[in-house]
Amino acid sequence: MSIENNARDATMVGRRTDGTAFRRPLSPHLQVYDMFQITSGMSIAHRITGTIWAVGLLFLVWWLVAAASGPDAFATAQWFFSSFIGILVLFGLSAVAWYHTLAGVRHLMWDSGYGYDIPTVQKTGRIVLIATGVMTVLTWFIAIIAWA
Amino acid sequence: MSDVSKVTVRQRSALGRVRGMGSAKQGSHHWWVQRISSMALLPLMLWFVISVASLAGHSYADTILWIGHPFNATLLLLTIAIGFQHTASGLQVVIEDYVADEMSRMAAVLAVKAACTLFGVLAALAVLKIAV
């Protein structure tokens, strides 16, 4: 957080190039705003899942590099991915990936100008949450069938 | 001050409006590339997740055969390139929002871009080594 050393900054008052004053827009206050309602909660979750997925990409790199390096390296990667922690990590990543993908579709809908009224926002939010669960289970259903 | 709140806010100067580049000096380019890459990643993501899930428990030879198939290798290369580009631009926005100090912010953004380039090229090279 930056320290405000200017009273005008602190009170969110700005000046236009012609010198007239105006009030700058203010973000929701973190200690007052309820961040766990579906609107803001899912917005924060979109960022968090995007960041986790970025770290998760390292497992994709590992898998590909191991496959390119030969059977021994691939066996090591397979051993990790089929271990308890490995499956836990992959399960978490698949849920994170589906959430970020589906919430991303919701963002694209907003970007093209649709679905801004509160009932629709809450409805699409619930759809994304349910679809994330369904797609994650479906993904692992496919994986278990392939494994067996 | 009481009349100030009633004034319609127009913060941009005439010159700023003509240039249309905003405070980031890049206009809407970064935002637009993020949307385009996200649209491209939608079908790639569907294909990748279903394919990798179907590969679960398969042997080394099967996996190499799958990665090496021209169709899969092409889609993998696209997923890697667009995925790491989308990741870098997304993390950049997160950093720009939360890191206030300019030098730290620039260092963090450059480090993210370097890491995404490094791992992207590494992953792409692995696919090419198997496929070519």
PDB file of C-alpha atoms in Angstrom:
ATOM      1  CA  MET A   1       0.000   0.000   0.000  1.00  0.00           C
ATOM      2  CA  SER A   2       1.287   3.415  -0.862  1.00  0.00           C
ATOM      3  CA  ILE A   3       1.348   6.138   1.739  1.00  0.00           C
ATOM      4  CA  GLU A   4      -0.749   9.183   0.876  1.00  0.00           C
ATOM      5  CA  ASN A   5       1.374  12.278   1.362  1.00  0.00           C
ATOM      6  CA  ASN A   6      -1.105  14.532  -0.364  1.00  0.00           C
ATOM      7  CA  ALA A   7      -4.402  15.514   1.290  1.00  0.00           C
ATOM      8  CA  ARG A   8      -6.023  15.839  -2.117  1.00  0.00           C
ATOM      9  CA  ASP A   9      -5.115  12.245  -2.986  1.00  0.00           C
ATOM     10  CA  ALA A  10      -6.361  10.968   0.361  1.00  0.00           C
ATOM     11  CA  THR A  11      -9.772  12.586  -0.026  1.00  0.00           C
ATOM     12  CA  MET A  12     -10.070  11.337  -3.618  1.00  0.00           C
ATOM     13  CA  VAL A  13     -10.351  14.810  -5.078  1.00  0.00           C
ATOM     14  CA  GLY A  14      -8.720  15.370  -8.430  1.00  0.00           C
ATOM     15  CA  ARG A  15      -8.345  18.227 -10.884  1.00  0.00           C
ATOM     16  CA  ARG A  16      -8.934  18.262 -14.598  1.00  0.00           C
ATOM     17  CA  THR A  17      -6.488  19.882 -16.974  1.00  0.00           C
ATOM     18  CA  ASP A  18      -8.640  23.040 -16.963  1.00  0.00           C
ATOM     19  CA  GLY A  19      -8.221  23.289 -13.160  1.00  0.00           C
ATOM     20  CA  THR A  20     -11.744  22.411 -12.045  1.00  0.00           C
ATOM     21  CA  ALA A  21     -12.098  19.918  -9.198  1.00  0.00           C
ATOM     22  CA  PHE A  22     -13.936  16.596  -9.306  1.00  0.00           C
ATOM     23  CA  ARG A  23     -14.374  13.619  -7.013  1.00  0.00           C
ATOM     24  CA  ARG A  24     -12.398  10.546  -8.064  1.00  0.00           C
ATOM     25  CA  PRO A  25     -14.252   7.205  -8.123  1.00  0.00           C
ATOM     26  CA  LEU A  26     -13.694   5.122  -4.983  1.00  0.00           C
ATOM     27  CA  SER A  27     -13.336   1.336  -4.883  1.00  0.00           C
ATOM     28  CA  PRO A  28     -15.398  -0.696  -2.391  1.00  0.00           C
ATOM     29  CA  HIS A  29     -13.838  -0.325   1.072  1.00  0.00           C
ATOM     30  CA  LEU A  30     -12.199  -3.602   2.123  1.00  0.00           C
ATOM     31  CA  GLN A  31     -13.244  -3.388   5.798  1.00  0.00           C
ATOM     32  CA  VAL A  32     -16.855  -2.451   5.065  1.00  0.00           C
ATOM     33  CA  TYR A  33     -17.660  -4.357   1.882  1.00  0.00           C
ATOM     34  CA  ASP A  34     -18.963  -7.934   2.190  1.00  0.00           C
ATOM     35  CA  MET A  35     -16.454  -9.792   0.032  1.00  0.00           C
ATOM     36  CA  PHE A  36     -18.077 -13.207   0.351  1.00  0.00           C
ATOM     37  CA  GLN A  37     -21.270 -12.452  -1.533  1.00  0.00           C
ATOM     38  CA  ILE A  38     -21.431 -14.370  -4.812  1.00  0.00           C
ATOM     39  CA  THR A  39     -20.509 -11.336  -6.981  1.00  0.00           C
ATOM     40  CA  SER A  40     -17.258 -10.274  -5.333  1.00  0.00           C
ATOM     41  CA  GLY A  41     -16.432 -13.759  -4.019  1.00  0.00           C
ATOM     42  CA  MET A  42     -16.415 -15.214  -7.530  1.00  0.00           C
ATOM     43  CA  SER A  43     -14.489 -12.238  -8.871  1.00  0.00           C
ATOM     44  CA  ILE A  44     -11.732 -12.789  -6.302  1.00  0.00           C
ATOM     45  CA  ALA A  45     -11.851 -16.538  -6.960  1.00  0.00           C
ATOM     46  CA  HIS A  46     -11.327 -15.915 -10.689  1.00  0.00           C
ATOM     47  CA  ARG A  47      -8.028 -14.181  -9.913  1.00  0.00           C
ATOM     48  CA  ILE A  48      -6.932 -16.765  -7.381  1.00  0.00           C
ATOM     49  CA  THR A  49      -7.726 -19.698  -9.691  1.00  0.00           C
ATOM     50  CA  GLY A  50      -5.911 -17.973 -12.563  1.00  0.00           C
ATOM     51  CA  THR A  51      -2.824 -17.565 -10.388  1.00  0.00           C
ATOM     52  CA  ILE A  52      -2.968 -21.181  -9.140  1.00  0.00           C
ATOM     53  CA  TRP A  53      -3.347 -22.407 -12.722  1.00  0.00           C
ATOM     54  CA  ALA A  54      -0.228 -20.439 -13.672  1.00  0.00           C
ATOM     55  CA  VAL A  55       1.728 -22.435 -11.066  1.00  0.00           C
ATOM     56  CA  GLY A  56      -0.048 -25.618 -12.202  1.00  0.00           C
ATOM     57  CA  LEU A  57       1.355 -25.134 -15.717  1.00  0.00           C
ATOM     58  CA  LEU A  58       4.717 -26.215 -14.264  1.00  0.00           C
ATOM     59  CA  PHE A  59       3.276 -29.750 -13.925  1.00  0.00           C
ATOM     60  CA  LEU A  60       2.389 -29.683 -17.645  1.00  0.00           C
ATOM     61  CA  VAL A  61       5.967 -28.633 -18.444  1.00  0.00           C
ATOM     62  CA  TRP A  62       7.324 -31.389 -16.196  1.00  0.00           C
ATOM     63  CA  TRP A  63       5.073 -34.010 -17.845  1.00  0.00           C
ATOM     64  CA  LEU A  64       6.109 -32.981 -21.386  1.00  0.00           C
ATOM     65  CA  VAL A  65       9.838 -32.656 -20.590  1.00  0.00           C
ATOM     66  CA  ALA A  66       9.776 -36.029 -18.788  1.00  0.00           C
ATOM     67  CA  ALA A  67       8.108 -37.647 -21.806  1.00  0.00           C
ATOM     68  CA  ALA A  68      10.735 -36.110 -24.097  1.00  0.00           C
ATOM     69  CA  SER A  69      13.618 -37.175 -21.821  1.00  0.00           C
ATOM     70  CA  GLY A  70      12.894 -40.909 -21.884  1.00  0.00           C
ATOM     71  CA  PRO A  71      11.200 -43.793 -20.032  1.00  0.00           C
ATOM     72  CA  ASP A  72      13.029 -43.274 -16.703  1.00  0.00           C
ATOM     73  CA  ALA A  73      12.148 -39.586 -16.346  1.00  0.00           C
ATOM     74  CA  PHE A  74       8.602 -40.352 -17.481  1.00  0.00           C
ATOM     75  CA  ALA A  75       8.285 -43.118 -14.879  1.00  0.00           C
ATOM     76  CA  THR A  76       9.314 -40.647 -12.149  1.00  0.00           C
ATOM     77  CA  ALA A  77       6.667 -38.150 -13.296  1.00  0.00           C
ATOM     78  CA  GLN A  78       4.049 -40.932 -13.559  1.00  0.00           C
ATOM     79  CA  TRP A  79       4.972 -42.075 -10.053  1.00  0.00           C
ATOM     80  CA  PHE A  80       4.290 -38.581  -8.684  1.00  0.00           C
ATOM     81  CA  PHE A  81       1.088 -38.008 -10.661  1.00  0.00           C
ATOM     82  CA  SER A  82      -0.355 -41.348  -9.540  1.00  0.00           C
ATOM     83  CA  SER A  83       0.667 -40.866  -5.889  1.00  0.00           C
ATOM     84  CA  PHE A  84      -1.821 -39.650  -3.278  1.00  0.00           C
ATOM     85  CA  ILE A  85      -0.412 -36.109  -3.247  1.00  0.00           C
ATOM     86  CA  GLY A  86      -0.101 -36.108  -7.038  1.00  0.00           C
ATOM     87  CA  ILE A  87      -3.756 -37.043  -7.524  1.00  0.00           C
ATOM     88  CA  LEU A  88      -4.769 -34.465  -4.910  1.00  0.00           C
ATOM     89  CA  VAL A  89      -2.775 -31.794  -6.795  1.00  0.00           C
ATOM     90  CA  LEU A  90      -4.217 -32.825 -10.175  1.00  0.00           C
ATOM     91  CA  PHE A  91      -7.751 -32.954  -8.779  1.00  0.00           C
ATOM     92  CA  GLY A  92      -7.358 -29.462  -7.330  1.00  0.00           C
ATOM     93  CA  LEU A  93      -5.879 -28.176 -10.584  1.00  0.00           C
ATOM     94  CA  SER A  94      -8.701 -29.667 -12.660  1.00  0.00           C
ATOM     95  CA  ALA A  95     -11.303 -27.943 -10.435  1.00  0.00           C
ATOM     96  CA  VAL A  96      -9.334 -24.672 -10.588  1.00  0.00           C
ATOM     97  CA  ALA A  97      -9.008 -24.939 -14.380  1.00  0.00           C
ATOM     98  CA  TRP A  98     -12.719 -25.592 -14.872  1.00  0.00           C
ATOM     99  CA  TYR A  99     -13.680 -22.754 -12.569  1.00  0.00           C
ATOM    100  CA  HIS A 100     -11.369 -20.266 -14.319  1.00  0.00           C
ATOM    101  CA  THR A 101     -12.587 -21.456 -17.748  1.00  0.00           C
ATOM    102  CA  LEU A 102     -16.294 -21.268 -16.926  1.00  0.00           C
ATOM    103  CA  ALA A 103     -16.006 -17.983 -15.002  1.00  0.00           C
ATOM    104  CA  GLY A 104     -13.971 -16.749 -17.987  1.00  0.00           C
ATOM    105  CA  VAL A 105     -16.916 -17.491 -20.296  1.00  0.00           C
ATOM    106  CA  ARG A 106     -19.068 -15.440 -17.898  1.00  0.00           C
ATOM    107  CA  HIS A 107     -16.552 -12.597 -18.172  1.00  0.00           C
ATOM    108  CA  LEU A 108     -16.633 -12.799 -21.984  1.00  0.00           C
ATOM    109  CA  MET A 109     -20.423 -12.546 -21.797  1.00  0.00           C
ATOM    110  CA  TRP A 110     -20.082  -9.388 -19.693  1.00  0.00           C
ATOM    111  CA  ASP A 111     -17.429  -8.028 -22.077  1.00  0.00           C
ATOM    112  CA  SER A 112     -19.874  -8.326 -24.961  1.00  0.00           C
ATOM    113  CA  GLY A 113     -22.426  -6.391 -22.908  1.00  0.00           C
ATOM    114  CA  TYR A 114     -24.832  -9.034 -21.565  1.00  0.00           C
ATOM    115  CA  GLY A 115     -26.000 -10.176 -18.132  1.00  0.00           C
ATOM    116  CA  TYR A 116     -25.256  -7.181 -15.930  1.00  0.00           C
ATOM    117  CA  ASP A 117     -28.505  -7.042 -13.916  1.00  0.00           C
ATOM    118  CA  ILE A 118     -28.197  -8.470 -10.403  1.00  0.00           C
ATOM    119  CA  PRO A 119     -30.622 -11.451 -10.764  1.00  0.00           C
ATOM    120  CA  THR A 120     -28.789 -12.574 -13.941  1.00  0.00           C
ATOM    121  CA  VAL A 121     -25.386 -12.062 -12.296  1.00  0.00           C
ATOM    122  CA  GLN A 122     -26.423 -14.272  -9.391  1.00  0.00           C
ATOM    123  CA  LYS A 123     -27.966 -16.872 -11.695  1.00  0.00           C
ATOM    124  CA  THR A 124     -24.898 -17.124 -13.977  1.00  0.00           C
ATOM    125  CA  GLY A 125     -22.708 -17.208 -10.858  1.00  0.00           C
ATOM    126  CA  ARG A 126     -24.564 -20.236  -9.518  1.00  0.00           C
ATOM    127  CA  ILE A 127     -24.464 -21.886 -12.962  1.00  0.00           C
ATOM    128  CA  VAL A 128     -20.658 -21.472 -13.055  1.00  0.00           C
ATOM    129  CA  LEU A 129     -20.273 -22.976  -9.567  1.00  0.00           C
ATOM    130  CA  ILE A 130     -22.480 -25.980 -10.366  1.00  0.00           C
ATOM    131  CA  ALA A 131     -20.910 -26.490 -13.808  1.00  0.00           C
ATOM    132  CA  THR A 132     -17.436 -26.422 -12.225  1.00  0.00           C
ATOM    133  CA  GLY A 133     -18.446 -29.306  -9.962  1.00  0.00           C
ATOM    134  CA  VAL A 134     -20.082 -31.246 -12.803  1.00  0.00           C
ATOM    135  CA  MET A 135     -17.163 -30.816 -15.236  1.00  0.00           C
ATOM    136  CA  THR A 136     -14.555 -31.689 -12.578  1.00  0.00           C
ATOM    137  CA  VAL A 137     -16.402 -34.910 -11.691  1.00  0.00           C
ATOM    138  CA  LEU A 138     -16.864 -35.690 -15.399  1.00  0.00           C
ATOM    139  CA  THR A 139     -13.123 -35.174 -16.030  1.00  0.00           C
ATOM    140  CA  TRP A 140     -12.215 -37.640 -13.287  1.00  0.00           C
ATOM    141  CA  PHE A 141     -14.862 -40.057 -14.472  1.00  0.00           C
ATOM    142  CA  ILE A 142     -13.065 -40.130 -17.842  1.00  0.00           C
ATOM    143  CA  ALA A 143      -9.682 -40.483 -16.087  1.00  0.00           C
ATOM    144  CA  ILE A 144     -10.865 -43.390 -13.914  1.00  0.00           C
ATOM    145  CA  ILE A 145     -12.362 -45.223 -16.918  1.00  0.00           C
ATOM    146  CA  ALA A 146      -9.092 -44.714 -18.848  1.00  0.00           C
ATOM    147  CA  TRP A 147      -7.063 -45.918 -15.872  1.00  0.00           C
ATOM    148  CA  ALA A 148      -9.088 -49.068 -15.306  1.00  0.00           C
TER     149      ALA A 148
ATOM    150  CA  MET B   1     -17.074  21.150  -2.492  1.00  0.00           C
ATOM    151  CA  SER B   2     -20.769  20.241  -2.349  1.00  0.00           C
ATOM    152  CA  ASP B   3     -21.335  20.929  -6.024  1.00  0.00           C
ATOM    153  CA  VAL B   4     -18.357  18.799  -7.020  1.00  0.00           C
ATOM    154  CA  SER B   5     -20.188  15.480  -6.638  1.00  0.00           C
ATOM    155  CA  LYS B   6     -22.860  16.552  -9.138  1.00  0.00           C
ATOM    156  CA  VAL B   7     -20.349  17.241 -11.902  1.00  0.00           C
ATOM    157  CA  THR B   8     -20.148  14.593 -14.609  1.00  0.00           C
ATOM    158  CA  VAL B   9     -16.682  13.079 -14.318  1.00  0.00           C
ATOM    159  CA  ARG B  10     -14.581  13.430 -17.434  1.00  0.00           C
ATOM    160  CA  GLN B  11     -11.008  12.869 -16.375  1.00  0.00           C
ATOM    161  CA  ARG B  12      -9.322  12.738 -19.761  1.00  0.00           C
ATOM    162  CA  SER B  13      -7.824  15.728 -21.479  1.00  0.00           C
ATOM    163  CA  ALA B  14      -8.615  16.569 -25.106  1.00  0.00           C
ATOM    164  CA  LEU B  15      -5.179  15.323 -26.190  1.00  0.00           C
ATOM    165  CA  GLY B  16      -5.666  12.125 -24.193  1.00  0.00           C
ATOM    166  CA  ARG B  17      -8.995  11.537 -25.930  1.00  0.00           C
ATOM    167  CA  VAL B  18      -7.458  12.012 -29.361  1.00  0.00           C
ATOM    168  CA  ARG B  19      -4.633   9.572 -28.649  1.00  0.00           C
ATOM    169  CA  GLY B  20      -7.012   7.104 -26.984  1.00  0.00           C
ATOM    170  CA  MET B  21      -4.188   5.405 -25.105  1.00  0.00           C
ATOM    171  CA  GLY B  22      -5.260   5.952 -21.458  1.00  0.00           C
ATOM    172  CA  SER B  23      -3.045   5.924 -18.387  1.00  0.00           C
ATOM    173  CA  ALA B  24      -1.235   2.721 -19.373  1.00  0.00           C
ATOM    174  CA  LYS B  25      -0.170   4.346 -22.694  1.00  0.00           C
ATOM    175  CA  GLN B  26      -1.196   1.225 -24.573  1.00  0.00           C
ATOM    176  CA  GLY B  27      -4.897   1.800 -25.066  1.00  0.00           C
ATOM    177  CA  SER B  28      -7.055  -1.320 -24.946  1.00  0.00           C
ATOM    178  CA  HIS B  29      -4.449  -3.559 -26.626  1.00  0.00           C
ATOM    179  CA  HIS B  30      -3.498  -5.580 -23.527  1.00  0.00           C
ATOM    180  CA  TRP B  31      -7.151  -6.058 -22.550  1.00  0.00           C
ATOM    181  CA  TRP B  32      -8.120  -7.127 -26.063  1.00  0.00           C
ATOM    182  CA  VAL B  33      -5.271  -9.649 -26.414  1.00  0.00           C
ATOM    183  CA  GLN B  34      -6.339 -11.200 -23.101  1.00  0.00           C
ATOM    184  CA  ARG B  35      -9.897 -11.689 -24.431  1.00  0.00           C
ATOM    185  CA  ILE B  36      -8.709 -13.113 -27.768  1.00  0.00           C
ATOM    186  CA  SER B  37      -6.321 -15.556 -26.083  1.00  0.00           C
ATOM    187  CA  SER B  38      -9.072 -16.626 -23.660  1.00  0.00           C
ATOM    188  CA  MET B  39     -11.427 -17.350 -26.582  1.00  0.00           C
ATOM    189  CA  ALA B  40      -8.728 -19.385 -28.331  1.00  0.00           C
ATOM    190  CA  LEU B  41      -8.033 -21.312 -25.132  1.00  0.00           C
ATOM    191  CA  LEU B  42     -11.668 -22.412 -24.682  1.00  0.00           C
ATOM    192  CA  PRO B  43     -11.687 -25.195 -27.329  1.00  0.00           C
ATOM    193  CA  LEU B  44      -8.007 -26.008 -26.623  1.00  0.00           C
ATOM    194  CA  MET B  45      -8.764 -26.419 -22.906  1.00  0.00           C
ATOM    195  CA  LEU B  46     -11.718 -28.742 -23.627  1.00  0.00           C
ATOM    196  CA  TRP B  47      -9.593 -30.877 -25.956  1.00  0.00           C
ATOM    197  CA  PHE B  48      -6.587 -30.920 -23.588  1.00  0.00           C
ATOM    198  CA  VAL B  49      -8.453 -31.873 -20.408  1.00  0.00           C
ATOM    199  CA  ILE B  50     -10.440 -34.659 -22.087  1.00  0.00           C
ATOM    200  CA  SER B  51      -7.332 -35.991 -23.875  1.00  0.00           C
ATOM    201  CA  VAL B  52      -5.094 -35.998 -20.803  1.00  0.00           C
ATOM    202  CA  ALA B  53      -7.833 -37.561 -18.678  1.00  0.00           C
ATOM    203  CA  SER B  54      -8.152 -40.350 -21.295  1.00  0.00           C
ATOM    204  CA  LEU B  55      -4.369 -40.868 -21.119  1.00  0.00           C
ATOM    205  CA  ALA B  56      -4.476 -41.636 -17.379  1.00  0.00           C
ATOM    206  CA  GLY B  57      -2.629 -44.834 -16.523  1.00  0.00           C
ATOM    207  CA  HIS B  58      -1.408 -45.382 -20.104  1.00  0.00           C
ATOM    208  CA  SER B  59       2.143 -46.538 -20.811  1.00  0.00           C
ATOM    209  CA  TYR B  60       5.152 -44.433 -21.840  1.00  0.00           C
ATOM    210  CA  ALA B  61       4.904 -45.744 -25.406  1.00  0.00           C
ATOM    211  CA  ASP B  62       1.203 -44.825 -25.648  1.00  0.00           C
ATOM    212  CA  THR B  63       1.863 -41.326 -24.306  1.00  0.00           C
ATOM    213  CA  ILE B  64       4.754 -40.716 -26.723  1.00  0.00           C
ATOM    214  CA  LEU B  65       2.590 -41.944 -29.582  1.00  0.00           C
ATOM    215  CA  TRP B  66      -0.211 -39.567 -28.544  1.00  0.00           C
ATOM    216  CA  ILE B  67       2.043 -36.487 -28.118  1.00  0.00           C
ATOM    217  CA  GLY B  68       3.873 -37.309 -31.362  1.00  0.00           C
ATOM    218  CA  HIS B  69       0.752 -37.450 -33.515  1.00  0.00           C
ATOM    219  CA  PRO B  70       0.834 -34.345 -35.787  1.00  0.00           C
ATOM    220  CA  PHE B  71      -2.703 -33.324 -34.818  1.00  0.00           C
ATOM    221  CA  ASN B  72      -2.038 -33.564 -31.069  1.00  0.00           C
ATOM    222  CA  ALA B  73       1.413 -31.963 -31.362  1.00  0.00           C
ATOM    223  CA  THR B  74      -0.061 -28.995 -33.250  1.00  0.00           C
ATOM    224  CA  LEU B  75      -2.808 -28.438 -30.684  1.00  0.00           C
ATOM    225  CA  LEU B  76      -0.289 -28.914 -27.839  1.00  0.00           C
ATOM    226  CA  LEU B  77       2.012 -26.250 -29.341  1.00  0.00           C
ATOM    227  CA  LEU B  78      -0.926 -23.852 -29.697  1.00  0.00           C
ATOM    228  CA  THR B  79      -2.070 -24.577 -26.130  1.00  0.00           C
ATOM    229  CA  ILE B  80       1.459 -23.933 -24.826  1.00  0.00           C
ATOM    230  CA  ALA B  81       1.977 -20.706 -26.805  1.00  0.00           C
ATOM    231  CA  ILE B  82      -1.442 -19.158 -26.174  1.00  0.00           C
ATOM    232  CA  GLY B  83      -1.637 -20.548 -22.628  1.00  0.00           C
ATOM    233  CA  PHE B  84       1.663 -19.035 -21.511  1.00  0.00           C
ATOM    234  CA  GLN B  85       0.866 -15.734 -23.260  1.00  0.00           C
ATOM    235  CA  HIS B  86      -2.515 -15.602 -21.458  1.00  0.00           C
ATOM    236  CA  THR B  87      -0.832 -16.542 -18.167  1.00  0.00           C
ATOM    237  CA  ALA B  88       1.821 -13.839 -18.505  1.00  0.00           C
ATOM    238  CA  SER B  89      -0.708 -11.122 -19.331  1.00  0.00           C
ATOM    239  CA  GLY B  90      -3.045 -12.236 -16.525  1.00  0.00           C
ATOM    240  CA  LEU B  91      -0.299 -12.322 -13.888  1.00  0.00           C
ATOM    241  CA  GLN B  92       0.887  -8.928 -15.152  1.00  0.00           C
ATOM    242  CA  VAL B  93      -2.514  -7.404 -14.336  1.00  0.00           C
ATOM    243  CA  VAL B  94      -2.510  -8.990 -10.867  1.00  0.00           C
ATOM    244  CA  ILE B  95       0.983  -7.608 -10.178  1.00  0.00           C
ATOM    245  CA  GLU B  96       0.100  -4.157 -11.510  1.00  0.00           C
ATOM    246  CA  ASP B  97      -2.922  -4.069  -9.196  1.00  0.00           C
ATOM    247  CA  TYR B  98      -1.137  -5.044  -5.987  1.00  0.00           C
ATOM    248  CA  VAL B  99       2.504  -3.909  -6.259  1.00  0.00           C
ATOM    249  CA  ALA B 100       2.628  -0.155  -5.633  1.00  0.00           C
ATOM    250  CA  ASP B 101       6.382   0.502  -5.933  1.00  0.00           C
ATOM    251  CA  GLU B 102       7.286   1.102  -9.566  1.00  0.00           C
ATOM    252  CA  MET B 103      10.663  -0.671  -9.589  1.00  0.00           C
ATOM    253  CA  SER B 104       9.317  -3.762  -7.792  1.00  0.00           C
ATOM    254  CA  ARG B 105       6.323  -3.808 -10.105  1.00  0.00           C
ATOM    255  CA  MET B 106       8.468  -3.654 -13.220  1.00  0.00           C
ATOM    256  CA  ALA B 107      10.850  -6.294 -11.857  1.00  0.00           C
ATOM    257  CA  ALA B 108       7.965  -8.624 -10.977  1.00  0.00           C
ATOM    258  CA  VAL B 109       6.271  -8.219 -14.378  1.00  0.00           C
ATOM    259  CA  LEU B 110       9.560  -8.833 -16.212  1.00  0.00           C
ATOM    260  CA  ALA B 111      10.294 -11.887 -14.048  1.00  0.00           C
ATOM    261  CA  VAL B 112       6.850 -13.325 -14.841  1.00  0.00           C
ATOM    262  CA  LYS B 113       7.354 -12.727 -18.562  1.00  0.00           C
ATOM    263  CA  ALA B 114      10.818 -14.294 -18.443  1.00  0.00           C
ATOM    264  CA  ALA B 115       9.504 -17.365 -16.590  1.00  0.00           C
ATOM    265  CA  CYS B 116       6.555 -17.771 -18.981  1.00  0.00           C
ATOM    266  CA  THR B 117       8.854 -17.490 -22.002  1.00  0.00           C
ATOM    267  CA  LEU B 118      11.359 -19.951 -20.528  1.00  0.00           C
ATOM    268  CA  PHE B 119       8.807 -22.606 -19.563  1.00  0.00           C
ATOM    269  CA  GLY B 120       6.813 -22.061 -22.754  1.00  0.00           C
ATOM    270  CA  VAL B 121       9.848 -22.677 -24.956  1.00  0.00           C
ATOM    271  CA  LEU B 122      10.863 -25.664 -22.790  1.00  0.00           C
ATOM    272  CA  ALA B 123       7.422 -27.266 -23.132  1.00  0.00           C
ATOM    273  CA  ALA B 124       7.266 -26.543 -26.867  1.00  0.00           C
ATOM    274  CA  LEU B 125      10.735 -28.024 -27.396  1.00  0.00           C
ATOM    275  CA  ALA B 126       9.693 -31.182 -25.518  1.00  0.00           C
ATOM    276  CA  VAL B 127       6.672 -31.588 -27.818  1.00  0.00           C
ATOM    277  CA  LEU B 128       8.812 -30.954 -30.931  1.00  0.00           C
ATOM    278  CA  LYS B 129      11.453 -33.445 -29.796  1.00  0.00           C
ATOM    279  CA  ILE B 130       8.801 -36.145 -29.518  1.00  0.00           C
ATOM    280  CA  ALA B 131       6.859 -35.197 -32.646  1.00  0.00           C
ATOM    281  CA  VAL B 132       9.596 -34.396 -35.159  1.00  0.00           C
TER     282      VAL B 132
END
